[in-house]
Amino acid sequence: MTKDYLTNPSPDLLDDEYVFRGPVIGPLVKKDLVKALKSVGNGLEDAFPDYELNAFGFTADDPIEPNRVWYFVRPRGTFSGPFDHPINGRIEPTGEKLVGPPEARSMVWTEQGKIKHISVGYVVDRFTGDTTGGKGAVFGQYHVMGQGIDGTVGSWSTRFVQYLATMIPDKIPKSWSKEEDIPVWWKDTRLGADP
């Protein structure tokens, strides 16, 4: 199911109690993730038309969370198409290569075949063939386009921008959902890049 979702991602497969989390983004519920991806991710497939996720090492034998599928990715691509940045406007292609470091990702599935949780962006070896500054997920693509974002947990600048986004919604993409929207099963209280 995980491989199928990676090939054909659809919000229809996300559970009503879905939570997205990365090292510095989230927790985001389904409606907020869809909106954020339309902002920060819209057009990435045109900017990197040869993008390959290169997912491998799928395992569903987690002894603590039996419905969790862990896997790795090693993204590759070329910045060969224009990208309309949600804040900075049009970025023209440079031909720069995206050689993402290996990162660990996971999906937690419900018994009904819906995705309850996705985690992405956890770089496991930033020294292995990397042109992203050691950044995973969309942060790596932005780095290759010359739009570096500090993806460091605890970064004061990232945390400042993330908190600013809560005050001026629709100008800066949201990094986490409102507390009242987060499902009760999600227990961690850290938001965005909070350490």
PDB file of N, CA, C and O in Angstrom, residues 3 12 24 51 66 107 134 136 184:
ATOM      1  N   LYS A   3       3.943   1.662  -1.226  1.00  0.00           N
ATOM      2  CA  LYS A   3       4.523   1.869  -2.549  1.00  0.00           C
ATOM      3  C   LYS A   3       3.482   2.421  -3.515  1.00  0.00           C
ATOM      4  O   LYS A   3       3.777   3.308  -4.321  1.00  0.00           O
ATOM      5  N   ASP A  12      -7.311  11.439  -0.692  1.00  0.00           N
ATOM      6  CA  ASP A  12      -8.411  10.526  -0.374  1.00  0.00           C
ATOM      7  C   ASP A  12      -7.955   9.352   0.494  1.00  0.00           C
ATOM      8  O   ASP A  12      -8.763   8.744   1.183  1.00  0.00           O
ATOM      9  N   VAL A  24      10.980  19.856  11.073  1.00  0.00           N
ATOM     10  CA  VAL A  24      10.634  21.236  11.433  1.00  0.00           C
ATOM     11  C   VAL A  24       9.265  21.679  10.925  1.00  0.00           C
ATOM     12  O   VAL A  24       8.894  22.844  11.071  1.00  0.00           O
ATOM     13  N   TYR A  51      12.328  14.395 -11.737  1.00  0.00           N
ATOM     14  CA  TYR A  51      12.437  14.038 -10.321  1.00  0.00           C
ATOM     15  C   TYR A  51      12.128  12.564 -10.089  1.00  0.00           C
ATOM     16  O   TYR A  51      11.152  12.033 -10.599  1.00  0.00           O
ATOM     17  N   PRO A  66       3.101  -1.799  14.864  1.00  0.00           N
ATOM     18  CA  PRO A  66       2.993  -2.803  13.795  1.00  0.00           C
ATOM     19  C   PRO A  66       2.373  -2.287  12.498  1.00  0.00           C
ATOM     20  O   PRO A  66       2.578  -2.893  11.456  1.00  0.00           O
ATOM     21  N   MET A 107       5.097   5.728   7.146  1.00  0.00           N
ATOM     22  CA  MET A 107       3.646   5.872   7.062  1.00  0.00           C
ATOM     23  C   MET A 107       3.025   4.917   8.068  1.00  0.00           C
ATOM     24  O   MET A 107       3.447   3.771   8.179  1.00  0.00           O
ATOM     25  N   GLY A 134      22.515  19.098   2.899  1.00  0.00           N
ATOM     26  CA  GLY A 134      22.122  18.150   3.933  1.00  0.00           C
ATOM     27  C   GLY A 134      20.649  18.204   4.286  1.00  0.00           C
ATOM     28  O   GLY A 134      20.244  17.682   5.317  1.00  0.00           O
ATOM     29  N   GLY A 136      16.517  17.487   3.697  1.00  0.00           N
ATOM     30  CA  GLY A 136      15.614  16.496   3.133  1.00  0.00           C
ATOM     31  C   GLY A 136      14.302  17.104   2.692  1.00  0.00           C
ATOM     32  O   GLY A 136      14.019  18.276   2.930  1.00  0.00           O
ATOM     33  N   VAL A 184      -6.606  13.864  18.969  1.00  0.00           N
ATOM     34  CA  VAL A 184      -6.180  13.591  20.351  1.00  0.00           C
ATOM     35  C   VAL A 184      -5.126  12.489  20.434  1.00  0.00           C
ATOM     36  O   VAL A 184      -4.366  12.434  21.409  1.00  0.00           O
TER      37      VAL A 184
END
